[in-house]
Amino acid sequence: MKIKSLLLSLMCLIALNVSITSCSDDDDDYGRNDSGSTIELPQKRAYILNEGSQGANNASISFYCPDQANFFVKDIFQTQNDAKLGDTGQDMIEYRNSIYVAVNGSSYMTRLNTAGVEQACHAFTVNGATPRYMAADDGYVYVTLYGGKVVKLDAQTLEEKASLSLGNNLEGIVECNDKLYVANSYKKEDAQFVYLSDVFVINTKTFTLEKTLTVTVNPNKLTEANDKVFLISYGDYGTVGYTAQMIDPKDNNKITVIGTATDMVADDERGMVYFVNSETDYSNWPETSTINTFYSYNANTLEKKDASFLKNAPEELASSSVYSMSVNEANGDIYIATTLYSAGNGTIYRFDQNGNFIDKFDCGGQNPKKIIFFN
């Protein structure tokens, strides 16, 4: 255990290299910081986290410029830091003009500046406590871990300030009005998977558990729009299927089932949540077949629109396996990422806020997981 802890800490130090001595607090206004960049980047930026394949050490971050489609950097993390990102990129968020990345297989997370240059690093050294998802609020980043903890880190230094032991294997997390909503997905008993039905509600001011909600089994993904929390449960892979739900904190956390969905993304600026049910048949793996159904939900009017929010989408998107969706809230552009799993790079399809197709491009890596934007 001590050897593993030492190695993980050393990995962080190596990844940071010279940036350790040049770190300083961000300006009070949290303006852009491109210090240390090896290349000149355009003003508008999209960073794409490619998960990679488990165990292959091929997670990466690609750079895409929405205004200059030909300006693309396949692995900007390696370009800027002269190091690989690691094994299995799990989550990426933007907060106070910094980029935070959780790398599950390599058991660490990192903070990058607006040019993708590493500023701080935190290694998770407890056996099995691998990072999953992140949320940020009031100067802190909260990380869910397999092993049942939510860890509270200083957003600037990534120093651990507190941890809260809650459940078993925690997945999605979202902040809504000084509350954290955390999905407790499953546990193992005698080598068998036992799927759970818990969403924990944590008070961020006291960092204590306030209540536990009962939702559809195997809760996983969480997002927020118009002060409402949206959840996708994965079900038990048998009798209970993927289920999209809405939790209304202002109505005593009332839970409403919306429909069937495998993924979602919220445009909080416009109060819209976009869903996809990407039904993929894996029975002839590695050959797969997929049927996609897109729909939307208005978090302001509480109205579901069953018709697809996409218009002139390329024909192949209807049968491509959707891996993730992201939204640029500055202009409402919707990015839909598809995967070829370990067989090749994923493809990203870009639409405007009205669902009109703009373009598509190779994401630069395997299994595109998340996109964040600087406008």
JSON list of N, CA, C and O in Angstrom, two decimals, residues 157-182:
[
{"chain": "A", "resi": 157, "resn": "THR", "atom": "N", "xyz": [-5.70, 24.53, -5.22]},
{"chain": "A", "resi": 157, "resn": "THR", "atom": "CA", "xyz": [-4.53, 23.70, -4.94]},
{"chain": "A", "resi": 157, "resn": "THR", "atom": "C", "xyz": [-4.79, 22.21, -5.08]},
{"chain": "A", "resi": 157, "resn": "THR", "atom": "O", "xyz": [-3.85, 21.41, -5.13]},
{"chain": "A", "resi": 158, "resn": "LEU", "atom": "N", "xyz": [-6.07, 21.80, -5.11]},
{"chain": "A", "resi": 158, "resn": "LEU", "atom": "CA", "xyz": [-6.51, 20.41, -5.08]},
{"chain": "A", "resi": 158, "resn": "LEU", "atom": "C", "xyz": [-6.12, 19.70, -3.79]},
{"chain": "A", "resi": 158, "resn": "LEU", "atom": "O", "xyz": [-6.08, 18.47, -3.73]},
{"chain": "A", "resi": 159, "resn": "GLU", "atom": "N", "xyz": [-5.87, 20.48, -2.75]},
{"chain": "A", "resi": 159, "resn": "GLU", "atom": "CA", "xyz": [-5.63, 19.90, -1.44]},
{"chain": "A", "resi": 159, "resn": "GLU", "atom": "C", "xyz": [-6.94, 19.38, -0.85]},
{"chain": "A", "resi": 159, "resn": "GLU", "atom": "O", "xyz": [-7.96, 20.06, -0.92]},
{"chain": "A", "resi": 160, "resn": "GLU", "atom": "N", "xyz": [-6.92, 18.17, -0.30]},
{"chain": "A", "resi": 160, "resn": "GLU", "atom": "CA", "xyz": [-8.12, 17.60, 0.29]},
{"chain": "A", "resi": 160, "resn": "GLU", "atom": "C", "xyz": [-8.47, 18.32, 1.59]},
{"chain": "A", "resi": 160, "resn": "GLU", "atom": "O", "xyz": [-7.64, 18.43, 2.49]},
{"chain": "A", "resi": 161, "resn": "LYS", "atom": "N", "xyz": [-9.71, 18.80, 1.65]},
{"chain": "A", "resi": 161, "resn": "LYS", "atom": "CA", "xyz": [-10.19, 19.51, 2.82]},
{"chain": "A", "resi": 161, "resn": "LYS", "atom": "C", "xyz": [-11.08, 18.66, 3.72]},
{"chain": "A", "resi": 161, "resn": "LYS", "atom": "O", "xyz": [-11.12, 18.84, 4.92]},
{"chain": "A", "resi": 162, "resn": "ALA", "atom": "N", "xyz": [-11.81, 17.74, 3.12]},
{"chain": "A", "resi": 162, "resn": "ALA", "atom": "CA", "xyz": [-12.70, 16.87, 3.89]},
{"chain": "A", "resi": 162, "resn": "ALA", "atom": "C", "xyz": [-13.15, 15.73, 3.00]},
{"chain": "A", "resi": 162, "resn": "ALA", "atom": "O", "xyz": [-13.02, 15.78, 1.77]},
{"chain": "A", "resi": 163, "resn": "SER", "atom": "N", "xyz": [-13.67, 14.68, 3.62]},
{"chain": "A", "resi": 163, "resn": "SER", "atom": "CA", "xyz": [-14.29, 13.59, 2.87]},
{"chain": "A", "resi": 163, "resn": "SER", "atom": "C", "xyz": [-15.49, 13.08, 3.65]},
{"chain": "A", "resi": 163, "resn": "SER", "atom": "O", "xyz": [-15.55, 13.21, 4.87]},
{"chain": "A", "resi": 164, "resn": "LEU", "atom": "N", "xyz": [-16.44, 12.53, 2.92]},
{"chain": "A", "resi": 164, "resn": "LEU", "atom": "CA", "xyz": [-17.67, 12.05, 3.51]},
{"chain": "A", "resi": 164, "resn": "LEU", "atom": "C", "xyz": [-17.92, 10.64, 3.01]},
{"chain": "A", "resi": 164, "resn": "LEU", "atom": "O", "xyz": [-18.06, 10.42, 1.80]},
{"chain": "A", "resi": 165, "resn": "SER", "atom": "N", "xyz": [-17.95, 9.67, 3.92]},
{"chain": "A", "resi": 165, "resn": "SER", "atom": "CA", "xyz": [-18.23, 8.28, 3.55]},
{"chain": "A", "resi": 165, "resn": "SER", "atom": "C", "xyz": [-19.73, 8.08, 3.51]},
{"chain": "A", "resi": 165, "resn": "SER", "atom": "O", "xyz": [-20.43, 8.33, 4.51]},
{"chain": "A", "resi": 166, "resn": "LEU", "atom": "N", "xyz": [-20.22, 7.60, 2.37]},
{"chain": "A", "resi": 166, "resn": "LEU", "atom": "CA", "xyz": [-21.67, 7.54, 2.17]},
{"chain": "A", "resi": 166, "resn": "LEU", "atom": "C", "xyz": [-22.18, 6.15, 1.83]},
{"chain": "A", "resi": 166, "resn": "LEU", "atom": "O", "xyz": [-23.05, 5.61, 2.48]},
{"chain": "A", "resi": 167, "resn": "GLY", "atom": "N", "xyz": [-21.67, 5.59, 0.75]},
{"chain": "A", "resi": 167, "resn": "GLY", "atom": "CA", "xyz": [-22.29, 4.37, 0.26]},
{"chain": "A", "resi": 167, "resn": "GLY", "atom": "C", "xyz": [-21.28, 3.39, -0.27]},
{"chain": "A", "resi": 167, "resn": "GLY", "atom": "O", "xyz": [-20.32, 3.05, 0.41]},
{"chain": "A", "resi": 168, "resn": "ASN", "atom": "N", "xyz": [-21.47, 3.00, -1.50]},
{"chain": "A", "resi": 168, "resn": "ASN", "atom": "CA", "xyz": [-20.66, 1.94, -2.08]},
{"chain": "A", "resi": 168, "resn": "ASN", "atom": "C", "xyz": [-19.86, 2.45, -3.26]},
{"chain": "A", "resi": 168, "resn": "ASN", "atom": "O", "xyz": [-18.77, 2.97, -3.09]},
{"chain": "A", "resi": 169, "resn": "ASN", "atom": "N", "xyz": [-20.40, 2.35, -4.45]},
{"chain": "A", "resi": 169, "resn": "ASN", "atom": "CA", "xyz": [-19.73, 2.87, -5.63]},
{"chain": "A", "resi": 169, "resn": "ASN", "atom": "C", "xyz": [-20.52, 4.07, -6.14]},
{"chain": "A", "resi": 169, "resn": "ASN", "atom": "O", "xyz": [-21.59, 3.92, -6.73]},
{"chain": "A", "resi": 170, "resn": "LEU", "atom": "N", "xyz": [-19.97, 5.25, -5.89]},
{"chain": "A", "resi": 170, "resn": "LEU", "atom": "CA", "xyz": [-20.65, 6.48, -6.22]},
{"chain": "A", "resi": 170, "resn": "LEU", "atom": "C", "xyz": [-20.37, 6.87, -7.67]},
{"chain": "A", "resi": 170, "resn": "LEU", "atom": "O", "xyz": [-19.25, 6.69, -8.17]},
{"chain": "A", "resi": 171, "resn": "GLU", "atom": "N", "xyz": [-21.37, 7.42, -8.32]},
{"chain": "A", "resi": 171, "resn": "GLU", "atom": "CA", "xyz": [-21.23, 7.83, -9.71]},
{"chain": "A", "resi": 171, "resn": "GLU", "atom": "C", "xyz": [-21.46, 9.34, -9.85]},
{"chain": "A", "resi": 171, "resn": "GLU", "atom": "O", "xyz": [-20.69, 10.12, -9.33]},
{"chain": "A", "resi": 172, "resn": "GLY", "atom": "N", "xyz": [-22.53, 9.74, -10.52]},
{"chain": "A", "resi": 172, "resn": "GLY", "atom": "CA", "xyz": [-22.74, 11.14, -10.84]},
{"chain": "A", "resi": 172, "resn": "GLY", "atom": "C", "xyz": [-22.93, 12.03, -9.63]},
{"chain": "A", "resi": 172, "resn": "GLY", "atom": "O", "xyz": [-23.39, 11.60, -8.57]},
{"chain": "A", "resi": 173, "resn": "ILE", "atom": "N", "xyz": [-22.58, 13.32, -9.81]},
{"chain": "A", "resi": 173, "resn": "ILE", "atom": "CA", "xyz": [-22.75, 14.33, -8.77]},
{"chain": "A", "resi": 173, "resn": "ILE", "atom": "C", "xyz": [-23.10, 15.64, -9.44]},
{"chain": "A", "resi": 173, "resn": "ILE", "atom": "O", "xyz": [-22.57, 15.97, -10.50]},
{"chain": "A", "resi": 174, "resn": "VAL", "atom": "N", "xyz": [-24.01, 16.41, -8.82]},
{"chain": "A", "resi": 174, "resn": "VAL", "atom": "CA", "xyz": [-24.36, 17.72, -9.34]},
{"chain": "A", "resi": 174, "resn": "VAL", "atom": "C", "xyz": [-24.68, 18.63, -8.17]},
{"chain": "A", "resi": 174, "resn": "VAL", "atom": "O", "xyz": [-25.18, 18.18, -7.13]},
{"chain": "A", "resi": 175, "resn": "GLU", "atom": "N", "xyz": [-24.38, 19.92, -8.33]},
{"chain": "A", "resi": 175, "resn": "GLU", "atom": "CA", "xyz": [-24.69, 20.91, -7.29]},
{"chain": "A", "resi": 175, "resn": "GLU", "atom": "C", "xyz": [-25.93, 21.69, -7.71]},
{"chain": "A", "resi": 175, "resn": "GLU", "atom": "O", "xyz": [-26.06, 22.11, -8.86]},
{"chain": "A", "resi": 176, "resn": "CYS", "atom": "N", "xyz": [-26.85, 21.87, -6.76]},
{"chain": "A", "resi": 176, "resn": "CYS", "atom": "CA", "xyz": [-28.07, 22.64, -7.01]},
{"chain": "A", "resi": 176, "resn": "CYS", "atom": "C", "xyz": [-28.46, 23.36, -5.73]},
{"chain": "A", "resi": 176, "resn": "CYS", "atom": "O", "xyz": [-28.85, 22.72, -4.75]},
{"chain": "A", "resi": 177, "resn": "ASN", "atom": "N", "xyz": [-28.32, 24.68, -5.73]},
{"chain": "A", "resi": 177, "resn": "ASN", "atom": "CA", "xyz": [-28.74, 25.51, -4.60]},
{"chain": "A", "resi": 177, "resn": "ASN", "atom": "C", "xyz": [-28.16, 25.04, -3.27]},
{"chain": "A", "resi": 177, "resn": "ASN", "atom": "O", "xyz": [-28.88, 24.73, -2.33]},
{"chain": "A", "resi": 178, "resn": "ASP", "atom": "N", "xyz": [-26.84, 24.98, -3.22]},
{"chain": "A", "resi": 178, "resn": "ASP", "atom": "CA", "xyz": [-26.10, 24.62, -2.01]},
{"chain": "A", "resi": 178, "resn": "ASP", "atom": "C", "xyz": [-26.34, 23.19, -1.56]},
{"chain": "A", "resi": 178, "resn": "ASP", "atom": "O", "xyz": [-26.12, 22.85, -0.39]},
{"chain": "A", "resi": 179, "resn": "LYS", "atom": "N", "xyz": [-26.76, 22.35, -2.47]},
{"chain": "A", "resi": 179, "resn": "LYS", "atom": "CA", "xyz": [-26.93, 20.93, -2.18]},
{"chain": "A", "resi": 179, "resn": "LYS", "atom": "C", "xyz": [-26.19, 20.13, -3.25]},
{"chain": "A", "resi": 179, "resn": "LYS", "atom": "O", "xyz": [-26.18, 20.49, -4.43]},
{"chain": "A", "resi": 180, "resn": "LEU", "atom": "N", "xyz": [-25.56, 19.05, -2.82]},
{"chain": "A", "resi": 180, "resn": "LEU", "atom": "CA", "xyz": [-24.98, 18.10, -3.75]},
{"chain": "A", "resi": 180, "resn": "LEU", "atom": "C", "xyz": [-25.90, 16.89, -3.85]},
{"chain": "A", "resi": 180, "resn": "LEU", "atom": "O", "xyz": [-26.33, 16.36, -2.82]},
{"chain": "A", "resi": 181, "resn": "TYR", "atom": "N", "xyz": [-26.17, 16.47, -5.07]},
{"chain": "A", "resi": 181, "resn": "TYR", "atom": "CA", "xyz": [-26.94, 15.24, -5.31]},
{"chain": "A", "resi": 181, "resn": "TYR", "atom": "C", "xyz": [-25.95, 14.21, -5.84]},
{"chain": "A", "resi": 181, "resn": "TYR", "atom": "O", "xyz": [-25.25, 14.45, -6.83]},
{"chain": "A", "resi": 182, "resn": "VAL", "atom": "N", "xyz": [-25.89, 13.04, -5.18]},
{"chain": "A", "resi": 182, "resn": "VAL", "atom": "CA", "xyz": [-24.87, 12.04, -5.47]},
{"chain": "A", "resi": 182, "resn": "VAL", "atom": "C", "xyz": [-25.53, 10.68, -5.71]},
{"chain": "A", "resi": 182, "resn": "VAL", "atom": "O", "xyz": [-26.34, 10.22, -4.90]}
]
